[in-house]
Short mmCIF file of C-alpha atoms in Angstrom, two decimals:
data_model
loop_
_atom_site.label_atom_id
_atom_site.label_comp_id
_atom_site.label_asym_id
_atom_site.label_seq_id
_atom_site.Cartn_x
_atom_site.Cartn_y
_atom_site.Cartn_z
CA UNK A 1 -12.06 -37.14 -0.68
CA UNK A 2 -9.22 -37.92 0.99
CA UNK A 3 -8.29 -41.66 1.62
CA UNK A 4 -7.73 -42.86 5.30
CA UNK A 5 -5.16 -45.66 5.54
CA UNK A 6 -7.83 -48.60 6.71
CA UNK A 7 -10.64 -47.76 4.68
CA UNK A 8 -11.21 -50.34 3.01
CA UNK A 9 -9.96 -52.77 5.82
CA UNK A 10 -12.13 -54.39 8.42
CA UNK A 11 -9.44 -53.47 11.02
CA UNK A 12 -8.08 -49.84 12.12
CA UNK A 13 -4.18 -48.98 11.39
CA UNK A 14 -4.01 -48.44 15.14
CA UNK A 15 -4.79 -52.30 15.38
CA UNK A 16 -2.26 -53.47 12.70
CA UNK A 17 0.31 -51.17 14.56
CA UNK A 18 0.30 -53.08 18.10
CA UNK A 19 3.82 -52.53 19.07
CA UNK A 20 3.08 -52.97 23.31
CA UNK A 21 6.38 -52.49 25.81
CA UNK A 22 6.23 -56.08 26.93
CA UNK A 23 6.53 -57.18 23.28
CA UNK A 24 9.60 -55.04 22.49
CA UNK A 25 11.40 -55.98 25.25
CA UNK A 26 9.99 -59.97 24.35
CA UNK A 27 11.49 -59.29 20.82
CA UNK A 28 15.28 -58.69 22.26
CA UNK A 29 14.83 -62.34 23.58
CA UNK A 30 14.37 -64.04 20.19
CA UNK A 31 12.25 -66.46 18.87
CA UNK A 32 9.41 -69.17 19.98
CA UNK A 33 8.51 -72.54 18.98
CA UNK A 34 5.86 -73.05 16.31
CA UNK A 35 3.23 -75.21 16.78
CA UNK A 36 2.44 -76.03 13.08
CA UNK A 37 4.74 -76.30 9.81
CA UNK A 38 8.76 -76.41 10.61
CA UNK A 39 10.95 -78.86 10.67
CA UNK A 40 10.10 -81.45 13.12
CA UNK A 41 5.94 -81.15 13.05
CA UNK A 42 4.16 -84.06 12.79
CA UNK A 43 5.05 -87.34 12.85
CA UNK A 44 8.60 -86.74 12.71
CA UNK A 45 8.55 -84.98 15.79
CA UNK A 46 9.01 -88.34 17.90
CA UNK A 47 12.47 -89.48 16.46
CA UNK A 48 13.02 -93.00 14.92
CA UNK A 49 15.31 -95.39 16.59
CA UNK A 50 17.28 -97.93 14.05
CA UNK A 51 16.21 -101.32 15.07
CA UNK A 52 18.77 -103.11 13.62
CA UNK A 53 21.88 -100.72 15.20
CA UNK A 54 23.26 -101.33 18.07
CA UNK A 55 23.54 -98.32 20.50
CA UNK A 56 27.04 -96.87 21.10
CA UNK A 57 27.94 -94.40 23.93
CA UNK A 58 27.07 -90.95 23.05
CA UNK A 59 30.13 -88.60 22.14
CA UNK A 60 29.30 -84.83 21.03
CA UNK A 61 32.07 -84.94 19.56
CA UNK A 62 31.70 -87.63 16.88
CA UNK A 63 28.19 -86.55 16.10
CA UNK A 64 29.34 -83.42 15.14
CA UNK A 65 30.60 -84.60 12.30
CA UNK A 66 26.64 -84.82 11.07
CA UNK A 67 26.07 -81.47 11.50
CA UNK A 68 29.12 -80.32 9.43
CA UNK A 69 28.26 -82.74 6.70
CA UNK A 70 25.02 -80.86 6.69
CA UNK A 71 26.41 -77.03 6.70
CA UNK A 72 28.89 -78.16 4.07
CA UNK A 73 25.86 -79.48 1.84
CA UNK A 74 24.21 -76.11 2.17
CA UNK A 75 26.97 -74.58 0.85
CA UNK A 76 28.12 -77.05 -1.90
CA UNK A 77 24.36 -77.20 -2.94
CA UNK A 78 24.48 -81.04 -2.54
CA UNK A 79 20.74 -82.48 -1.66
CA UNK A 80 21.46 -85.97 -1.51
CA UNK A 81 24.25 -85.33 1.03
CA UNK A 82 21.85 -82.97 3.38
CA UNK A 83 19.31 -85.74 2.65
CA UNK A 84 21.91 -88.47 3.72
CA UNK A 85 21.90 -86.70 7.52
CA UNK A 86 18.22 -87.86 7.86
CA UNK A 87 18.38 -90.97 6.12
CA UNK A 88 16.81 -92.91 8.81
CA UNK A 89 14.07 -90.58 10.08
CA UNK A 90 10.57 -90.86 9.65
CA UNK A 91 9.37 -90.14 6.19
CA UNK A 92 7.23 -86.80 7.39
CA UNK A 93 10.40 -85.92 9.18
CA UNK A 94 12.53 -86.21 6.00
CA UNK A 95 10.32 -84.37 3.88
CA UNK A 96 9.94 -81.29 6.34
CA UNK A 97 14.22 -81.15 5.89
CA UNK A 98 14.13 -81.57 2.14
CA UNK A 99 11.93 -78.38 1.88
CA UNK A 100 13.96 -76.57 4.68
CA UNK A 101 17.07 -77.28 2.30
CA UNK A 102 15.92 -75.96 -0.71
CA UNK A 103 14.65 -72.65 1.20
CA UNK A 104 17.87 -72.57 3.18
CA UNK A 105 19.79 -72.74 -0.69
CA UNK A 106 17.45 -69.73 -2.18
CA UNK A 107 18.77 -67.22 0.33
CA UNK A 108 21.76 -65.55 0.06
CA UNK A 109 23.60 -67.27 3.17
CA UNK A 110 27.29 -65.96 3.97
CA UNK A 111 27.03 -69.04 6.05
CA UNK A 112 25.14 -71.59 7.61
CA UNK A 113 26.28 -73.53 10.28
CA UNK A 114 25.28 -75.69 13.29
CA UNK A 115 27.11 -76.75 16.71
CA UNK A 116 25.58 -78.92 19.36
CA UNK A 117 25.50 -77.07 22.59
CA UNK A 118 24.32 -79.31 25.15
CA UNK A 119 22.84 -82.82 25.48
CA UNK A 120 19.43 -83.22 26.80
CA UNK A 121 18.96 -86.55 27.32
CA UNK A 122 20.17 -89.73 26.30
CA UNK A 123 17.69 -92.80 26.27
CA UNK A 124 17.71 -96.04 24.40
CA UNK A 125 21.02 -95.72 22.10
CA UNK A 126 19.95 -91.82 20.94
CA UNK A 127 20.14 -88.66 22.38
CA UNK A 128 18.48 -85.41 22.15
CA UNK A 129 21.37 -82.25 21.99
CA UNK A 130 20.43 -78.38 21.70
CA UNK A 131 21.71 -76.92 18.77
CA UNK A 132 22.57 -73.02 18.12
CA UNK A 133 22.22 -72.35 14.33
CA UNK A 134 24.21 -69.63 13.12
CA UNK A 135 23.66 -67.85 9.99
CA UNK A 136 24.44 -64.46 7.98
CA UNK A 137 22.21 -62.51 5.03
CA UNK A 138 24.71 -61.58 2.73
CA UNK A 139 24.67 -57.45 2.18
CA UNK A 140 22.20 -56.92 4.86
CA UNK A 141 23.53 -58.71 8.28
CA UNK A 142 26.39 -57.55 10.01
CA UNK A 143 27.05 -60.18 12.36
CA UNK A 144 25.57 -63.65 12.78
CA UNK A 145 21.98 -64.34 13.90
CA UNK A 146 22.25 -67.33 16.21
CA UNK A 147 18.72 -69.79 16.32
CA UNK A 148 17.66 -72.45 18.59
CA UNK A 149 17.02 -76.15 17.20
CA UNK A 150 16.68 -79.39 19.46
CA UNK A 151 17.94 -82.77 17.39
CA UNK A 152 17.56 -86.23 18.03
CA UNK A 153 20.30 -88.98 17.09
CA UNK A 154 20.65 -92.29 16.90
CA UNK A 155 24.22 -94.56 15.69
CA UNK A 156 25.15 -95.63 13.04
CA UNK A 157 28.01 -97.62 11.65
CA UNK A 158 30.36 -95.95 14.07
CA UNK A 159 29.03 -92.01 13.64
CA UNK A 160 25.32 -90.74 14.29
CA UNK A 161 22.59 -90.01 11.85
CA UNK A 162 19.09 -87.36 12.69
CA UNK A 163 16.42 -89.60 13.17
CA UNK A 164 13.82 -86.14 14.79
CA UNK A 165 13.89 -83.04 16.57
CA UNK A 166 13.22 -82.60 20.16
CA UNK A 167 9.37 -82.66 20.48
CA UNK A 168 9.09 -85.70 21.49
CA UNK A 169 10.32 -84.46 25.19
CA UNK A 170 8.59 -80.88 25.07
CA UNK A 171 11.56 -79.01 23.06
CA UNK A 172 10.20 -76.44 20.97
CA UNK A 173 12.73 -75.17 17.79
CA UNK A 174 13.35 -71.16 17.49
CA UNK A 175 11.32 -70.41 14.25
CA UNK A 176 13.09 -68.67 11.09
CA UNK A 177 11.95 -68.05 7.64
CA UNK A 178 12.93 -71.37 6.26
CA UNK A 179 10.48 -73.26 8.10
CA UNK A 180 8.17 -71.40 5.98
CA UNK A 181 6.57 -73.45 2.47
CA UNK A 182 9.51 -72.91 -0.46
CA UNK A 183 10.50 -69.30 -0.27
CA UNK A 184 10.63 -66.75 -2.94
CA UNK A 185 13.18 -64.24 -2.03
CA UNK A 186 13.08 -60.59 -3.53
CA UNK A 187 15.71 -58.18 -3.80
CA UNK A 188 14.99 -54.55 -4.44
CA UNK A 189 17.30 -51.65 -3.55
CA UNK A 190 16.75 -51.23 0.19
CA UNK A 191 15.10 -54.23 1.13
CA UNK A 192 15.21 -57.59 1.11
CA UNK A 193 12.35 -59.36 1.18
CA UNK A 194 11.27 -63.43 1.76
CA UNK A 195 8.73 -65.31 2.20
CA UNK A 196 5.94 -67.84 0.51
CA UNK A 197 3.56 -64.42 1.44
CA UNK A 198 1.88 -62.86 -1.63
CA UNK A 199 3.14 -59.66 -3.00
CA UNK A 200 6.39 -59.81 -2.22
CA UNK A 201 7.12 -57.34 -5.17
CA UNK A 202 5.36 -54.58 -3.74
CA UNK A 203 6.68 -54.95 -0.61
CA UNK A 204 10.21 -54.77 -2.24
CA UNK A 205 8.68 -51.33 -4.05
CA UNK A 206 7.35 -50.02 -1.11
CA UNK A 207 10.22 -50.26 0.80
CA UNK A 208 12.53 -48.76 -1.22
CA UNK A 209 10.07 -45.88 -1.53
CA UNK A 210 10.30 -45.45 2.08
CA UNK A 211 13.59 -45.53 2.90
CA UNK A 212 14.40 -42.09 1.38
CA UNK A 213 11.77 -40.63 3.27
CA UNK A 214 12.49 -41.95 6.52
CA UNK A 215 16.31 -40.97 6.03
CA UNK A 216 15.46 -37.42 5.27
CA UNK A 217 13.57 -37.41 9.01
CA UNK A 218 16.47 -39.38 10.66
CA UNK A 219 19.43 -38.32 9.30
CA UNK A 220 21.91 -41.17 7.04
CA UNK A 221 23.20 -43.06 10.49
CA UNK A 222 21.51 -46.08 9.49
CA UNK A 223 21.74 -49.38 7.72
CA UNK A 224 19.21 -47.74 5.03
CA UNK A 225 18.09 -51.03 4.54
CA UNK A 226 16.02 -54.03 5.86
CA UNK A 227 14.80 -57.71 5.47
CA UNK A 228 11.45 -58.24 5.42
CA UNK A 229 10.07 -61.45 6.37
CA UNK A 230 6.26 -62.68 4.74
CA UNK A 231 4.63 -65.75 5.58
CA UNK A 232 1.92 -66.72 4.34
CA UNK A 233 0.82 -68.37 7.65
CA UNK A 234 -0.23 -65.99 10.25
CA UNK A 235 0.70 -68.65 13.27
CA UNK A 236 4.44 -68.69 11.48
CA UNK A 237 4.46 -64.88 11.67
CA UNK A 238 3.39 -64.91 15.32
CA UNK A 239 6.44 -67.24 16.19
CA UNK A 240 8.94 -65.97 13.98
CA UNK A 241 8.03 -61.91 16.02
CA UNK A 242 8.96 -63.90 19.82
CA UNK A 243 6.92 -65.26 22.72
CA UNK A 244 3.71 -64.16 23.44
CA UNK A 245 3.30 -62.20 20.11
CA UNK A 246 -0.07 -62.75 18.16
CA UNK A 247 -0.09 -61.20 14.53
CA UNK A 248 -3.66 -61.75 13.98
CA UNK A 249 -4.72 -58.27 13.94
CA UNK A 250 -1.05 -56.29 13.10
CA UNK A 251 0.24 -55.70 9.96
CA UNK A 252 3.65 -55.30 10.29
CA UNK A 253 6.17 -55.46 13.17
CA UNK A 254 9.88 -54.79 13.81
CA UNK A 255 11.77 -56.83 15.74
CA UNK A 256 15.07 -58.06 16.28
CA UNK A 257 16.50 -61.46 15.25
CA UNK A 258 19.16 -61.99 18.23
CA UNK A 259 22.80 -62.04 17.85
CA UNK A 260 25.24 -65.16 18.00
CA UNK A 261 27.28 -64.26 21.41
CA UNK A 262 24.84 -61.88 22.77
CA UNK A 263 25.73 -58.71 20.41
CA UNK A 264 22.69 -56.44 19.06
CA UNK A 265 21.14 -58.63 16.87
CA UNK A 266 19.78 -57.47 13.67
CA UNK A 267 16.55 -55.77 12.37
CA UNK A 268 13.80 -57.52 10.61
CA UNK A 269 10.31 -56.18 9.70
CA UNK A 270 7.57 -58.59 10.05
CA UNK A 271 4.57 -58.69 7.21
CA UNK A 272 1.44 -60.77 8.43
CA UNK A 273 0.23 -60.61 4.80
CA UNK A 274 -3.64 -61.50 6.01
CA UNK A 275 -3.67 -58.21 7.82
CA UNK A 276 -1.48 -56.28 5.56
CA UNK A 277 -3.65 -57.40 2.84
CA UNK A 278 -6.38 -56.05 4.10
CA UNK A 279 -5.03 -52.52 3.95
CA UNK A 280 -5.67 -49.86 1.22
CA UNK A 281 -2.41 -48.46 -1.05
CA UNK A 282 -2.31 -45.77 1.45
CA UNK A 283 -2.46 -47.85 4.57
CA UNK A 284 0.56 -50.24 3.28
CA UNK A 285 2.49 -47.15 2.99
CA UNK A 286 1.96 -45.82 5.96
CA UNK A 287 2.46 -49.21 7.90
CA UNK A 288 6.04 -49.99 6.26
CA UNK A 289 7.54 -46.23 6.90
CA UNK A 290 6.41 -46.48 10.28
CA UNK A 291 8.35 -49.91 11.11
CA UNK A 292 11.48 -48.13 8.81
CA UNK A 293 11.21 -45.53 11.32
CA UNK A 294 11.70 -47.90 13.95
CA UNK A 295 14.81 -50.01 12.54
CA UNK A 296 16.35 -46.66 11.32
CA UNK A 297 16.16 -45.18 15.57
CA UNK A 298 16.52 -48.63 17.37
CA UNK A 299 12.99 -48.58 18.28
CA UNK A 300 12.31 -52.19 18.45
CA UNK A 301 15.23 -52.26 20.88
CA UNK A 302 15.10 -49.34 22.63
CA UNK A 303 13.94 -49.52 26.35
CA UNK A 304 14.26 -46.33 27.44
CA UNK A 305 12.74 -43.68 25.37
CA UNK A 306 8.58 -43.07 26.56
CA UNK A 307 6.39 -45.91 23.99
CA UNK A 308 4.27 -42.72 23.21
CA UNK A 309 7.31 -40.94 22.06
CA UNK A 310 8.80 -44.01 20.09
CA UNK A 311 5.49 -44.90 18.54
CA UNK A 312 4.28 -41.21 17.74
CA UNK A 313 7.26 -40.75 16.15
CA UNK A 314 7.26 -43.72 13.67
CA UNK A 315 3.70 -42.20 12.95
CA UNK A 316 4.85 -38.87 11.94
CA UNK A 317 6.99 -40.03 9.93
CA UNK A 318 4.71 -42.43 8.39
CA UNK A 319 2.15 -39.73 7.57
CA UNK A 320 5.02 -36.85 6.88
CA UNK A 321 4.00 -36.72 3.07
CA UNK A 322 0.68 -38.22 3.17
CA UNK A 323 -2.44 -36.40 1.61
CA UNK A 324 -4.51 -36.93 4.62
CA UNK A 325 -6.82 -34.92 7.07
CA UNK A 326 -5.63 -34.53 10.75
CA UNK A 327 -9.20 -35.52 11.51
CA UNK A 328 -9.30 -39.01 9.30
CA UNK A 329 -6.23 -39.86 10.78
CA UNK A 330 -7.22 -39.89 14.39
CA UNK A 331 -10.94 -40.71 13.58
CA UNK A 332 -11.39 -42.85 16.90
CA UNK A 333 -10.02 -39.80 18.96
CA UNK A 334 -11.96 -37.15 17.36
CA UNK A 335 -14.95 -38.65 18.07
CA UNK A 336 -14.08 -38.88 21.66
CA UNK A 337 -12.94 -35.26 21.33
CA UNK A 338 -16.25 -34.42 19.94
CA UNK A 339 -18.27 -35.50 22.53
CA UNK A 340 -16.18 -33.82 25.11
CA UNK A 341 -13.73 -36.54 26.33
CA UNK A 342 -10.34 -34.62 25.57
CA UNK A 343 -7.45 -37.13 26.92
CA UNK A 344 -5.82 -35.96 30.20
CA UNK A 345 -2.58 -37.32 30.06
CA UNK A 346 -0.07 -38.60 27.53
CA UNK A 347 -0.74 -42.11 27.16
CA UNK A 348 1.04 -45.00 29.34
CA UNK A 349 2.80 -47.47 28.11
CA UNK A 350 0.29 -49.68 28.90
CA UNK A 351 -2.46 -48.18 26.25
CA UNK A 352 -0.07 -49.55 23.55
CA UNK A 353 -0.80 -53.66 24.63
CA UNK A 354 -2.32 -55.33 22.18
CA UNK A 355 -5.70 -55.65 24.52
CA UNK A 356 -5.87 -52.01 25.03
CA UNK A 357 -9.68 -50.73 25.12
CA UNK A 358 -7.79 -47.53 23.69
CA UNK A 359 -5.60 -48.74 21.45
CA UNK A 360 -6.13 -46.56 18.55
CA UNK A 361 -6.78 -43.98 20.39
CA UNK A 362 -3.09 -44.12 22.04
CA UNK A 363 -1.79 -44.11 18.67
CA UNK A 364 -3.49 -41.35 17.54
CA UNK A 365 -2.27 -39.16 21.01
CA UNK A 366 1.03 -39.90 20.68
CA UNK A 367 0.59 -38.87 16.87
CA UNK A 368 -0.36 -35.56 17.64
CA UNK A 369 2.21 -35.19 20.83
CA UNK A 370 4.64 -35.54 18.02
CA UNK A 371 2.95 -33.51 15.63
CA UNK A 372 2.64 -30.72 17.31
CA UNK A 373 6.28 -30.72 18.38
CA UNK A 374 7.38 -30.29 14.83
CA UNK A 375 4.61 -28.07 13.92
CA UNK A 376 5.56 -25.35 16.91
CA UNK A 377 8.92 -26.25 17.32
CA UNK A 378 10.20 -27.68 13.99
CA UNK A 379 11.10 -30.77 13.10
CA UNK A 380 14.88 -31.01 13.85
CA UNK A 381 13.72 -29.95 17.47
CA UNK A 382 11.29 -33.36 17.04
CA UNK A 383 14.33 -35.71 16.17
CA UNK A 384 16.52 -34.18 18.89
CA UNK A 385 13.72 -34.73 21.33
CA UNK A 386 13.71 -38.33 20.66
CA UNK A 387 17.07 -38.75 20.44
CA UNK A 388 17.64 -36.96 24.18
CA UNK A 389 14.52 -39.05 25.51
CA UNK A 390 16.95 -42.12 24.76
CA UNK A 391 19.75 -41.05 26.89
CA UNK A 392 18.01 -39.19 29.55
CA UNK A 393 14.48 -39.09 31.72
CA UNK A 394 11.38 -37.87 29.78
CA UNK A 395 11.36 -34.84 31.57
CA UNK A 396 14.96 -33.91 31.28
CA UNK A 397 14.87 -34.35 27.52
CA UNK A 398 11.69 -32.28 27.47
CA UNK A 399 13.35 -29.39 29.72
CA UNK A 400 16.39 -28.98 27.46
CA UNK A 401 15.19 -29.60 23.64
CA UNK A 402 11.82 -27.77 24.27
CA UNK A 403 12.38 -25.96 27.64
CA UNK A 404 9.21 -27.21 29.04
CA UNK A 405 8.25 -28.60 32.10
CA UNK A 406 6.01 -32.19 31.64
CA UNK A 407 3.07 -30.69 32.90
CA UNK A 408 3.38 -28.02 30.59
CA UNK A 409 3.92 -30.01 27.51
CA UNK A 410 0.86 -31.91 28.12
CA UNK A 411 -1.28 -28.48 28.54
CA UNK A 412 -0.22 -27.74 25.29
CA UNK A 413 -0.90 -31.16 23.95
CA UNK A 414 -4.08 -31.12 25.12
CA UNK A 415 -4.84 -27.43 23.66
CA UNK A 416 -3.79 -29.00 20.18
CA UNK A 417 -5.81 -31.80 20.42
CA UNK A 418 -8.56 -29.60 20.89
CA UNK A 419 -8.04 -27.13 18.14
CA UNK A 420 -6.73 -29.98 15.52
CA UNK A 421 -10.20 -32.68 16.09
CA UNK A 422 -13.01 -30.52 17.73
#
């Protein structure tokens, strides 16, 4: 018998693969606070104020000097000195930054820095300032990934010390890995992979399996490689994929960690290892090729080309060398098939939010959409439809690769639908 991807899960693939519009386009914003473990949870959140200091007037410029003692630490791989830039905050607070600085020295940083970009408010002697971290993977990012942290300061002795973040006045941080429990960090060929997540290894295996396969679908103008984030808490995963993304019931995600000065930004895959754990051999497989597919064709970025097109893509490419029936694949559509509900229309970019009734069922259409292209057509004719879909309307692109109208694609859609599930 031939093994289905989610058979031994409580949850469908289709529901571990909810990729909606909204959320791509979310994911080109960048990151959300978390409400839970990071830096300045807790009791630290409200900032201490030294009692026994007086307050000076606040000068960005002088209390930068605190944040390059800090980036300097990082790279030295001196604790006490990090330590020394929170001497005075709360005990919680101090803790939080002593595990953030031993996660921040296990990756492999080509730098680590911090600037203060505005002031927020000054009250009392301290101040609250907005601060852009900026930051680089070494062999995987190109440029630097800028995050969003909110400090608060207080004098001392003629300079400034961190005494808390910025919750204390409704400032939420942007969330990265480090805020995570201590990190183990995994290097395999293609992929780097971190996270306090288990099976970290596999991952690392799995996506080094992958890449070859994706690569012989998309051609070699890619990075061929990824980082892979895994925490082990699923409200850490939700925050570190952007706003209004819930990982609860997905698996895996790609996304896009945004770029200092506005560039592209650079790929990361997503592992909410709950969900993911959940999944047979087959299923993990399948999940991790089909968010390859979509760093290696810009699909978490791309707002252009049709979601059913994007999505039913990363699935054929997912199942290209799989050992699996049409009809286990698309179980939830062949039973609608079988009792004589054949879809009319390729689905909307709306059947592919995470609330969908049809969720799986979208999936499964745009699976076979794409299926069928490179079963008729070939699949070089599939890989030049998507990549003319991405510069030009849906129907254009389906005029000139596969000189059909969009009426007359679907009618042959539907006809394949038909003969592959009734």
């Amino acid at each position: 018998m031939e093994e289905g991807p989610g058979q031994d899960a409580p949850v469908t693939r289709r529901r571990v693969l909810a990729l909606g519009a909204g959320g791509i386009g979310a994911l080109l914003a960048g990151g959300a606070g978390l409400a839970g473990a990071r830096s300045g949870g807790g009791a630290a959140g409200a900032g201490a104020r030294p009692t026994s200091r007086a307050a000076g007037t606040f000068s960005p410029h002088t209390a930068a000097a605190v944040l390059t003692n800090r980036a300097r630490a990082v790279r030295d791989g001196d604790r006490m000195a990090f330590l020394a830039t929170v001497g005075d905050a709360p005990a919680a607070f101090q803790d939080a930054q002593s595990r953030v600085y031993g996660n921040l020295r296990k990756l492999p940083l080509e730098g680590w820095r911090e600037r203060i970009v505005t002031t927020e408010a000054v009250d009392g002697g301290t101040a609250v300032v907005r601060v852009e971290v900026r930051y680089r993977l070494r062999g995987f990012d190109r440029s630097d990934v800028a995050r969003t942290r909110y400090l608060t300061l207080a004098p001392r002795a003629g300079t400034w010390t961190i005494v808390g973040d910025g919750t204390s006045r409704g400032l939420a941080d942007d969330t990265d890995i480090w805020d995570c429990g201590p990190l183990t960090v995994v290097r395999g060929r293609a992929g780097l992979v971190i996270g306090d997540g288990a099976g970290l290894d596999g991952i690392a295996g799995r996506l080094d399996a992958a890449v070859p396969g994706v690569t012989s679908v998309v051609g070699k103008g890619w990075a061929q490689r990824v980082v892979a984030l895994v925490p082990a808490d699923a409200t850490l995963a939700s925050a570190l994929a952007g706003p209004g993304q819930s990982l609860g019931q997905i698996a895996a995600l790609a996304t896009v960690a945004p770029a200092a000065g506005g560039g592209r930004g650079e790929d990361r895959v997503i592992v909410s290892p709950g969900t993911f754990g959940r999944l047979n051999e087959l299923g993990r497989d399948v999940v991790l090729a089909h968010e390859l597919t979509h760093v290696a064709t810009g699909g978490a970025r791309d707002r252009r080309t049709p979601l059913w097109l994007i999505e039913g893509f990363a699935d054929y490419v997912g199942y290209r060398h799989v050992k699996i029936s049409t009809r286990s694949a698309a179980g939830e559509l062949r039973r609608e098939v079988s009792a004589g509900r054949t879809p009319s229309a390729l689905p909307a970019a709306g059947a592919f939010a995470g609330g969908s009734p049809r969720l799986s069922q979208a999936y499964q259409e745009a699976w076979l959409a794409c299926r069928m292209v490179a079963d008729r057509y070939g699949e070089a004719a599939l890989v030049r439809l998507y990549r003319a879909a991405g510069r030009a309307p849906e129907a254009t692109a389906l005029r000139d690769v596969l000189g059909l109208t969009r009426e007359r694609f679907t009618a042959l859609w539907r006809d394949y639908v038909k003969e592959e599930l009734a």
